[in-house]
Short mmCIF file of C-alpha atoms in Angstrom, two decimals:
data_model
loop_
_atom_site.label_atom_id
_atom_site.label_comp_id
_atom_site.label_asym_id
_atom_site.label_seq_id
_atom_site.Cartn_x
_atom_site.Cartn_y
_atom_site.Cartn_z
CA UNK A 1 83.74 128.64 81.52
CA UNK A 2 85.66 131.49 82.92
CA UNK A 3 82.93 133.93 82.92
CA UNK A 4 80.61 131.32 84.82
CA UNK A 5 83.21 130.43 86.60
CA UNK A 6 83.01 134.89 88.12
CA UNK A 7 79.60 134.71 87.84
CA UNK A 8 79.77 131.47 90.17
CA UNK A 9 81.88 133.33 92.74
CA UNK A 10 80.42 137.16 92.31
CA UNK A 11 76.45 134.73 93.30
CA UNK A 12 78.89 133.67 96.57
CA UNK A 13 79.61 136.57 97.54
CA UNK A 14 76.09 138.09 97.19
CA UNK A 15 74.50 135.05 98.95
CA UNK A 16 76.80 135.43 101.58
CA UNK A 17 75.80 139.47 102.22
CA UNK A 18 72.39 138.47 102.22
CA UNK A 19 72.69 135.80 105.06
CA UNK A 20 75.16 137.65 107.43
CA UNK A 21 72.74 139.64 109.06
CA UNK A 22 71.08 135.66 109.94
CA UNK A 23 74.40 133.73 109.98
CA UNK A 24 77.43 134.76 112.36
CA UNK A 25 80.14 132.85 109.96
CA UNK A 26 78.50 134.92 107.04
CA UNK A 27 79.07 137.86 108.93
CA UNK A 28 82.48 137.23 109.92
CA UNK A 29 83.30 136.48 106.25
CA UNK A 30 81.69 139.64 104.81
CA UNK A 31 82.79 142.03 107.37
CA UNK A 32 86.23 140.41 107.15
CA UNK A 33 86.62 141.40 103.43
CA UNK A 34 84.96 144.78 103.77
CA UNK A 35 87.35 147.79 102.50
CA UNK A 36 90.28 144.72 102.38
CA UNK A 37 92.46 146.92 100.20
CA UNK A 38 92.30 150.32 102.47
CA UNK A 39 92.90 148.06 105.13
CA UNK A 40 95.89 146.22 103.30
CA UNK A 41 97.13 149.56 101.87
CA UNK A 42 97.51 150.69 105.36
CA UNK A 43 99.79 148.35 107.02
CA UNK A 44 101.67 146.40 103.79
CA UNK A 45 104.50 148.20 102.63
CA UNK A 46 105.07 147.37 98.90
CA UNK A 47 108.82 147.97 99.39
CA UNK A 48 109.07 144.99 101.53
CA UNK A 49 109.93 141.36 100.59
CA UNK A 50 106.93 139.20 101.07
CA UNK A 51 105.95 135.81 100.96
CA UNK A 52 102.54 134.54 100.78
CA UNK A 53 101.10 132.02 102.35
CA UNK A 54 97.39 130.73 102.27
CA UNK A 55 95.17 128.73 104.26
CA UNK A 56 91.80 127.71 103.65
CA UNK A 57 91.13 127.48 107.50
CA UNK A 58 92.13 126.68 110.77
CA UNK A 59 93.34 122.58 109.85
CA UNK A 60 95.21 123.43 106.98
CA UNK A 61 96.99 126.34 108.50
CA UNK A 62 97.92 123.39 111.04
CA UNK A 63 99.07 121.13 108.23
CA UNK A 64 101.41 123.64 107.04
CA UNK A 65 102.86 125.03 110.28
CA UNK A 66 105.81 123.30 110.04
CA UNK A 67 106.39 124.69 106.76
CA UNK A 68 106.03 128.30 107.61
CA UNK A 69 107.85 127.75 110.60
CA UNK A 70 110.88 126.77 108.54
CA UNK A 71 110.28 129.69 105.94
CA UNK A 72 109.90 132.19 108.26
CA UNK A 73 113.40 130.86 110.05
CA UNK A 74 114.92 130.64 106.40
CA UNK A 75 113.90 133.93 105.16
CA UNK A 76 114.51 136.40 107.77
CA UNK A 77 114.65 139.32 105.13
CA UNK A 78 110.63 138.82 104.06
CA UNK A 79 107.61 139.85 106.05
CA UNK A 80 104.95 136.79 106.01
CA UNK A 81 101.68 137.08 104.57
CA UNK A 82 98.81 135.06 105.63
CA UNK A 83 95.66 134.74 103.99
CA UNK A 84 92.16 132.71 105.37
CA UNK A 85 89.71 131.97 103.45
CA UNK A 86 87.33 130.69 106.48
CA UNK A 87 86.47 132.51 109.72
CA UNK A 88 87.94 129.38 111.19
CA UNK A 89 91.07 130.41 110.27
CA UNK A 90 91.53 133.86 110.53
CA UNK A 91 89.66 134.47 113.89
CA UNK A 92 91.53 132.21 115.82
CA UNK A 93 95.40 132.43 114.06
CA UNK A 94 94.66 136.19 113.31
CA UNK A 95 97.69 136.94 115.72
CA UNK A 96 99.76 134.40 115.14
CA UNK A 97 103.14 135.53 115.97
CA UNK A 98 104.38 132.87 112.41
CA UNK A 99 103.18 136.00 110.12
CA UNK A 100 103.63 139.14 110.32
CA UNK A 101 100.36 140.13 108.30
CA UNK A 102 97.37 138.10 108.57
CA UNK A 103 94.05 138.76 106.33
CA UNK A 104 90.55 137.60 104.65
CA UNK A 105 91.89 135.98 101.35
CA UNK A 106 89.42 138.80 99.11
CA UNK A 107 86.76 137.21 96.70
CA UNK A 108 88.54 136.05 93.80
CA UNK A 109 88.03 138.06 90.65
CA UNK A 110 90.48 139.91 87.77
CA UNK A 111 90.31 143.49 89.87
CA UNK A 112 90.70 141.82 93.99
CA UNK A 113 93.86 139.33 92.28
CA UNK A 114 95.67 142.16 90.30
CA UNK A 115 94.93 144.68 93.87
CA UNK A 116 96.35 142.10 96.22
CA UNK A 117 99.19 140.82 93.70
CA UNK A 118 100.57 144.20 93.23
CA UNK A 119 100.73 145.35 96.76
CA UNK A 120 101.97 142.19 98.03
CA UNK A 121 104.20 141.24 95.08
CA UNK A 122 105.36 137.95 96.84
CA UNK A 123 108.83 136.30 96.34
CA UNK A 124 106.85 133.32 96.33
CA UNK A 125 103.13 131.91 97.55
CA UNK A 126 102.78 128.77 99.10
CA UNK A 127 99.04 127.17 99.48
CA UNK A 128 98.47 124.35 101.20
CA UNK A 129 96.10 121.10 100.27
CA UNK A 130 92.74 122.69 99.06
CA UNK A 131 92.00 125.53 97.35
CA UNK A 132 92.56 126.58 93.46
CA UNK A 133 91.32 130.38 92.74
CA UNK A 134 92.04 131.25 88.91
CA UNK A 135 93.05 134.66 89.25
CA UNK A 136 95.20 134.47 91.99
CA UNK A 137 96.82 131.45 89.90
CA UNK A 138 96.79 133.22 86.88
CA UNK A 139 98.11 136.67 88.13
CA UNK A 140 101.29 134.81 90.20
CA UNK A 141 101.50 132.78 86.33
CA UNK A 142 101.65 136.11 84.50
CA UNK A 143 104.17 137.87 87.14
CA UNK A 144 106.31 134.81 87.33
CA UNK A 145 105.87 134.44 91.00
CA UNK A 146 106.60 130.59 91.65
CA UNK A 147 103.90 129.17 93.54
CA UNK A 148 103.91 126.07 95.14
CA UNK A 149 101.43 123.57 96.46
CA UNK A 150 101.83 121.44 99.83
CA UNK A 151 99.95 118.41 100.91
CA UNK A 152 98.16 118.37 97.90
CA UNK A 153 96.19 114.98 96.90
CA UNK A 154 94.14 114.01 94.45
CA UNK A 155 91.37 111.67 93.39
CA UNK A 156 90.08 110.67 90.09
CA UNK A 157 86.47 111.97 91.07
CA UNK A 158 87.86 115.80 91.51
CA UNK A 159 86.58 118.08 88.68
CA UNK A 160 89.91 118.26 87.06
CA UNK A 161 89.72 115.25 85.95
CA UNK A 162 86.30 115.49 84.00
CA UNK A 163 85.27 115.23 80.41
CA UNK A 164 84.05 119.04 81.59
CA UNK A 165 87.30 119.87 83.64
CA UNK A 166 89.97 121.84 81.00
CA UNK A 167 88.83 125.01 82.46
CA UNK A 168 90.05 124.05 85.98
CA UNK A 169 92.90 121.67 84.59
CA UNK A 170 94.22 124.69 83.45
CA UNK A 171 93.89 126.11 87.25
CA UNK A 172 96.61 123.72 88.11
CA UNK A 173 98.67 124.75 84.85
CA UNK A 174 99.68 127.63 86.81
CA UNK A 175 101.54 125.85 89.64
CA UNK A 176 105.03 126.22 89.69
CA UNK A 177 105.37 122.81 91.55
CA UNK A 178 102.64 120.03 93.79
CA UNK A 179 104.52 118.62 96.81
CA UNK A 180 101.97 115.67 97.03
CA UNK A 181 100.40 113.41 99.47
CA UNK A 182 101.00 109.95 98.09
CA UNK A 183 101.73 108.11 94.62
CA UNK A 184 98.29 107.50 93.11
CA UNK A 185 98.43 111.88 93.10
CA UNK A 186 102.10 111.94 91.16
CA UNK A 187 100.50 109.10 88.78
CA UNK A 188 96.62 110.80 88.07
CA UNK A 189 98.63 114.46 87.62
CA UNK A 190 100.72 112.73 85.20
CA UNK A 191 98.43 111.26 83.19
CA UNK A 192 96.98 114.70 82.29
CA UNK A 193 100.26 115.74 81.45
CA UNK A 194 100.97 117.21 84.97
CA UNK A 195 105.10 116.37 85.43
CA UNK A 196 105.83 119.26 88.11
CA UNK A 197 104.69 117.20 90.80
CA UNK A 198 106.91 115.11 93.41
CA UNK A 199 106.32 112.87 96.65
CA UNK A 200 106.79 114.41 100.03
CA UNK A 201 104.08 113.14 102.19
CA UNK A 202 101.74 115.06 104.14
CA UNK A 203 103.13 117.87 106.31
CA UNK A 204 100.69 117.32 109.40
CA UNK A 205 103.04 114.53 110.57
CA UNK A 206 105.72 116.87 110.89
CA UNK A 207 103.14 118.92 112.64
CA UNK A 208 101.90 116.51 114.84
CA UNK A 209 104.69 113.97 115.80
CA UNK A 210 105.99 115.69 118.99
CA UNK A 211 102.29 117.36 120.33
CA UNK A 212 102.92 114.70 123.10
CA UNK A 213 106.20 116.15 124.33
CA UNK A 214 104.57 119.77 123.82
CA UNK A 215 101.02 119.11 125.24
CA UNK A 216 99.67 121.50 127.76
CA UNK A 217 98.92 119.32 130.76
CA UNK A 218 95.53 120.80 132.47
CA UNK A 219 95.09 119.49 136.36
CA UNK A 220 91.54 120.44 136.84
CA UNK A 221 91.31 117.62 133.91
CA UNK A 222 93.39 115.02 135.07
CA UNK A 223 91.15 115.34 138.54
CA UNK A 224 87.99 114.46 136.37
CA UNK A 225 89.82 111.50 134.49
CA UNK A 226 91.43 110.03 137.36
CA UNK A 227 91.80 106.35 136.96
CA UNK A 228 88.93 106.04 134.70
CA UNK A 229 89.17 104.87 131.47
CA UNK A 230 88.26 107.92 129.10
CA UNK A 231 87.19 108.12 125.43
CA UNK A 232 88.19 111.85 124.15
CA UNK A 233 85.75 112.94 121.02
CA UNK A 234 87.09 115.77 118.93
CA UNK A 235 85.12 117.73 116.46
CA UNK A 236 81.57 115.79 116.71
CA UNK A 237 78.69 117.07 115.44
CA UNK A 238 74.98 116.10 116.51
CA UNK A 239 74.87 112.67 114.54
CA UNK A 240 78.10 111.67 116.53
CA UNK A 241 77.18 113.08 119.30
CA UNK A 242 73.80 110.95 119.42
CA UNK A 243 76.12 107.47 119.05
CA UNK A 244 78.54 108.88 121.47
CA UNK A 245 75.18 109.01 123.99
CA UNK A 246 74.45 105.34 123.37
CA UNK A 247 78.00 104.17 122.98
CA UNK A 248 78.40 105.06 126.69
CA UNK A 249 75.54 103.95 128.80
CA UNK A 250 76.64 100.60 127.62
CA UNK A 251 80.34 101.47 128.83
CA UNK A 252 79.10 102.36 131.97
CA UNK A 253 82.75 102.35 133.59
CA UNK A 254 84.22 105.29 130.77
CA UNK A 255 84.43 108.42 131.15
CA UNK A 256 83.98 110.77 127.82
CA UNK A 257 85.74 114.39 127.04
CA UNK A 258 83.60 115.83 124.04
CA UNK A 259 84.97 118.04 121.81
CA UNK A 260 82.47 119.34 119.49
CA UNK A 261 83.13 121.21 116.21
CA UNK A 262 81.13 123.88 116.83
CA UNK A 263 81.21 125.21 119.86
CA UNK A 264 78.66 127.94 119.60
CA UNK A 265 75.92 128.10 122.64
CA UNK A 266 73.05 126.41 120.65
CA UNK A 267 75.41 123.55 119.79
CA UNK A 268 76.50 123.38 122.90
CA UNK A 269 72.82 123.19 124.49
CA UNK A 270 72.17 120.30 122.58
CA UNK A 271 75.18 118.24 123.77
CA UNK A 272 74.01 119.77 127.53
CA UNK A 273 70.50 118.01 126.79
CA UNK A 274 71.93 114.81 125.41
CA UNK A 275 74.11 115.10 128.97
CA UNK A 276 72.22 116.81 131.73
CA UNK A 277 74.85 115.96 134.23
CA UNK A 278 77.65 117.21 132.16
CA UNK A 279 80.49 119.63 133.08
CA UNK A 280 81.33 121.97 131.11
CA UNK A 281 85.14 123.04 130.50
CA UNK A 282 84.24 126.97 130.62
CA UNK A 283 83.48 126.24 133.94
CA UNK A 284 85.74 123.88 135.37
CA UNK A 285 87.35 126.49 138.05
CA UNK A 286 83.98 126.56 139.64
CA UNK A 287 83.79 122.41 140.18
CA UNK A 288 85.33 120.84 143.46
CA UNK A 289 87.91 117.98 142.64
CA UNK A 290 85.00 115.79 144.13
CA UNK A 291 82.73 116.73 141.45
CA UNK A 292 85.13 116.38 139.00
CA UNK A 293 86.08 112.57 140.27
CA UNK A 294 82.17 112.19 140.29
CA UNK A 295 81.46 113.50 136.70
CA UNK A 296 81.26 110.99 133.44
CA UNK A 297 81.08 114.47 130.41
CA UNK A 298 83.61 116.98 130.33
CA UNK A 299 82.23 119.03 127.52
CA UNK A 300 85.16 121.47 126.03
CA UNK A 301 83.51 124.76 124.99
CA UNK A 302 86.01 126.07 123.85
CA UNK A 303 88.55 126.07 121.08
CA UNK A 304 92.53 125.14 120.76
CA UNK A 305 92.34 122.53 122.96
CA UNK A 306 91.68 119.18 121.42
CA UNK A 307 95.42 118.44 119.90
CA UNK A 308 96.29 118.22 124.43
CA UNK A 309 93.10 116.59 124.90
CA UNK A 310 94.13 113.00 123.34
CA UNK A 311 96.89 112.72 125.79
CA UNK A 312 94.39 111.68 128.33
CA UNK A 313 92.42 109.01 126.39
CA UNK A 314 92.86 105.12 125.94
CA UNK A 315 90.54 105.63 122.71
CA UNK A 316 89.83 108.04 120.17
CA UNK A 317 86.42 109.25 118.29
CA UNK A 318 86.86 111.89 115.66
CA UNK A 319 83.93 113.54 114.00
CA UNK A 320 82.76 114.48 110.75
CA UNK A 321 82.35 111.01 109.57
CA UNK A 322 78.89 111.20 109.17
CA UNK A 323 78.84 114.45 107.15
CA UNK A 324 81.11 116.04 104.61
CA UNK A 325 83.94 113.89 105.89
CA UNK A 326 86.62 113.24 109.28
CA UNK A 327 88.32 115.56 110.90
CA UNK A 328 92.19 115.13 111.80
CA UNK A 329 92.63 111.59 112.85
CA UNK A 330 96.83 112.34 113.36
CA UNK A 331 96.20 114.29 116.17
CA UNK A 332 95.05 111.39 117.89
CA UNK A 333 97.33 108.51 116.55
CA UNK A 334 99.92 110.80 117.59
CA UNK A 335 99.81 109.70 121.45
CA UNK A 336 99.29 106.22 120.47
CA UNK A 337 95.85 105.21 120.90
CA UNK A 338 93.64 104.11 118.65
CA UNK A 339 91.10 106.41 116.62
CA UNK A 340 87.15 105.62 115.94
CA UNK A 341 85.50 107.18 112.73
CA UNK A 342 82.37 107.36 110.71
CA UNK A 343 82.01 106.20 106.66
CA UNK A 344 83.32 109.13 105.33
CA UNK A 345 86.57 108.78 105.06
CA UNK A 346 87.57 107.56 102.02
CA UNK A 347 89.46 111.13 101.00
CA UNK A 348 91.92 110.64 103.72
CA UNK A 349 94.70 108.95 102.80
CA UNK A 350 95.69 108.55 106.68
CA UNK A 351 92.33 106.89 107.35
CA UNK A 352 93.13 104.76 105.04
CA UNK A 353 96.25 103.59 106.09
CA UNK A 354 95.14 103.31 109.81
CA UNK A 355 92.75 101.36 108.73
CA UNK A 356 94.83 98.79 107.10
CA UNK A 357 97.66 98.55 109.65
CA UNK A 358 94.89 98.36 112.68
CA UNK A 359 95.10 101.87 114.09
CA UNK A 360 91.68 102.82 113.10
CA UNK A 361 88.58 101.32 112.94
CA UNK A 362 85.69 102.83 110.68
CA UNK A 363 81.61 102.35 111.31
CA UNK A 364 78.59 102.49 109.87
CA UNK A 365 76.75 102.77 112.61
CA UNK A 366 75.45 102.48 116.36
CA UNK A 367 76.22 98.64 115.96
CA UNK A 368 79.29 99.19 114.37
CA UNK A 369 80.87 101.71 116.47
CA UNK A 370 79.90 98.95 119.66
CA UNK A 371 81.51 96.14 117.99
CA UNK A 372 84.64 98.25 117.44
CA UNK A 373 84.59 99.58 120.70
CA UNK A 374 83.93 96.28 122.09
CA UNK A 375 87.04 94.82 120.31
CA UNK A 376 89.26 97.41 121.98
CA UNK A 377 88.45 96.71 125.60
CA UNK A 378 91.15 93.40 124.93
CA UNK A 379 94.00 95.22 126.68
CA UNK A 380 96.27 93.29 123.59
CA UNK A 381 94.42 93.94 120.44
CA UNK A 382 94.00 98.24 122.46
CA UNK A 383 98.05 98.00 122.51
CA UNK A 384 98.50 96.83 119.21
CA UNK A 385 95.80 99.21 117.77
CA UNK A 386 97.97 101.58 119.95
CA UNK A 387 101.12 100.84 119.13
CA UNK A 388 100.38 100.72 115.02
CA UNK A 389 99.00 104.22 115.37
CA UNK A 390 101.66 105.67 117.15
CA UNK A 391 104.25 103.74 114.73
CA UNK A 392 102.42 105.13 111.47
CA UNK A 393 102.67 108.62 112.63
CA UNK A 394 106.19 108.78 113.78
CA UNK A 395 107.05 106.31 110.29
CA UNK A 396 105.18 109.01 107.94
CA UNK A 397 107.05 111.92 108.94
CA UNK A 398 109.61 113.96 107.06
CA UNK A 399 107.71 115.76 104.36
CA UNK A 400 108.72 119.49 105.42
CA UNK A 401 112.63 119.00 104.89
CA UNK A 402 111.84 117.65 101.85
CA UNK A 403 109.66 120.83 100.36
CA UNK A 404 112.16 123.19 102.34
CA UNK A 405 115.18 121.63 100.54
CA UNK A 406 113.31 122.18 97.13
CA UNK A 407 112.65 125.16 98.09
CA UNK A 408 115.89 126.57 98.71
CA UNK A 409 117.36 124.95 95.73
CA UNK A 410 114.68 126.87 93.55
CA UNK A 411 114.55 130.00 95.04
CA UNK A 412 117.48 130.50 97.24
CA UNK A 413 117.87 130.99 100.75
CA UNK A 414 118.14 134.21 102.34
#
């Protein structure tokens, strides 16, 4: 299994050469890995203290902010590592001032692991959620480098848990210690023999409980929501984007600020046809305050500023639902209003739970999402659905003291 398991990733990396030249995120993820070890060799010194952390991309380096906030506060005498695996990651947080290194995450194999291991030669890695590469696992294993996983979670379906899954099972043999999402995790790791595993809860509370006091307040925007009733959309994509479009010529009197997930020109065309009359944020210094009172579509264009944008909505949508799965509902809940969400859900614990305490509301469909809606504009059953999302997210908070005070009972603080 190992050796398809290289083969598997060394096909990856070839598919991905051939489509860069087509595909900008190929290109971004090739040319970001290109010479990675001159490039590493260059700035790392080996004599330092390091700690490693990794990110898949941009939403899990949000989910565990608050824990490399607190490292790098803790452990003053280590330079911070940060490794992406997705351009979403790295091109945005690529000068974050929380690291003081930030690079590509190279393809995993026996020769990129033992490279990177032994000029980085962390104190300690920390990943976050997603993302199990053998030989990174098995080269921290083999140098006894504790590693530690936050915000993980697990489901019965994952591949670990397969007649066919000892190859991977043996992925998570290598982690020092799973900081977990919720019970069912602690009990399904456990019955594969799994013990290193404790409750702490998901870190993007900690991340996300005081965005309101923090938001960046943009005028220009409160001129175009005014008064009006707004629904904010974050990370839509086209299918949402089309229910969005029929959604609101029946709510004639709201006024919508789309977010997409993509924000590239072509996806941003299409929104532009689906709204003619739309504005579009990248241009909002150009509109009078009377065309901004006027206006029903703000369309953001840009990137970093959805977690602000929920502060000026009665409702939420979030995207994804329709696809591989939702994006960050917390975000939302966050300021207290309600959150709207496609079928795809059901890996989100959060979801989940505002579902069941009456802070979200899940759809299957144009019909659905209107009958939701519909149930919202009762100013009661809006401030419950309000008031049970806010509650949940300021309730559910706590996990990073938790993992930090692990943390400096296993390793020490410096």
């Amino acid at each position: 299994m190992r050796l398809l398991y290289s083969i598997g990733i060394s096909l990856y990396g070839l598919l991905l050469r051939m489509l860069a030249p087509f595909h900008a995120k190929a290109r971004l993820m090739v040319e970001g890995r290109r010479e990675w070890y001159f490039r590493m060799k260059q700035t790392v010194d080996p004599t330092q203290k390091h700690i490693w952390f990794h990110f898949a991309s941009l939403g899990e380096f949000e989910q565990g902010r608050p824990v490399l906030e607190c490292v790098k506060n803790n452990y003053g005498d280590h330079k911070i590592i940060v490794t992406f695996y997705s351009p979403s990651g790295y091109e945005i947080r690529k000068n974050t001032n929380l690291a003081d290194y930030v690079f590509y995450l190279p393809y995993d194999n026996a020769a990129n692991a033992t490279l990177f291991l032994e000029l980085v030669n962390p104190t300690f890695a920390v990943f976050t959620k997603y993302e199990y590469w053998y030989y990174y696992f098995e080269g921290l294993h083999r140098r006894g480098i504790p590693l530690f996983l936050i915000a993980a979670i697990f489901r019965p379906e994952q591949i670990f848990f397969q007649d066919y899954g000892a190859f991977f099972r043996k992925i998570l043999s290598y982690v020092t210690y799973f900081f977990v999402q919720n019970e069912e995790s602690v009990r399904l790791l456990k019955e594969y023999g799994i013990r290193n595993a404790g409750l702490a809860g998901d870190t993007r509370f900690d991340r996300v409980i005081d965005l309101p006091k923090h938001r960046k307040a943009v005028p220009l925007i409160s001129d175009f929501v005014e008064t009006s009733p707004t629904l904010v959309a974050g990370s839509t994509w086209p299918e949402d984007e089309k229910l969005l479009k029929e959604l609101l010529g029946q709510f004639t009197g709201y006024k919508l600020i789309l977010a997409p997930h993509e924000v590239d020109e072509a996806h941003v065309s299409s929104v532009m046809t689906l709204w003619p009359e739309a504005l579009r944020f990248s241009k909002i210094h150009t509109y009078s305050k009377d065309t901004l009172r006027g206006a029903k579509v703000l369309v953001i264009d840009n990137i970093g500023l959805l977690s602000s944008l929920y502060g000026y909505g009665q409702i939420a949508y979030i995207g994804g639902g329709f696809g591989a799965g939702i994006h960050n509902t917390l975000e939302a809940a966050t300021y207290g209003i309600p959150v709207l969400f496609g079928p795809n859900y059901k890996k989100f614990q959060e979801a989940k739970d505002l579902i069941e305490l009456g802070g979200g509301f899940s759809f299957t469909g144009a019909e659905g999402l209107k009958k939701a809606f519909t149930s919202l504009q009762d100013p009661s059953r809006l401030n419950d659905a309000a008031a049970s999302a806010r509650q949940y997210v300021q309730q559910k908070a706590g996990a990073t003291p938790i993992i930090m005070k692990y943390l400096k009972n296993a390793i020490g603080q410096r």
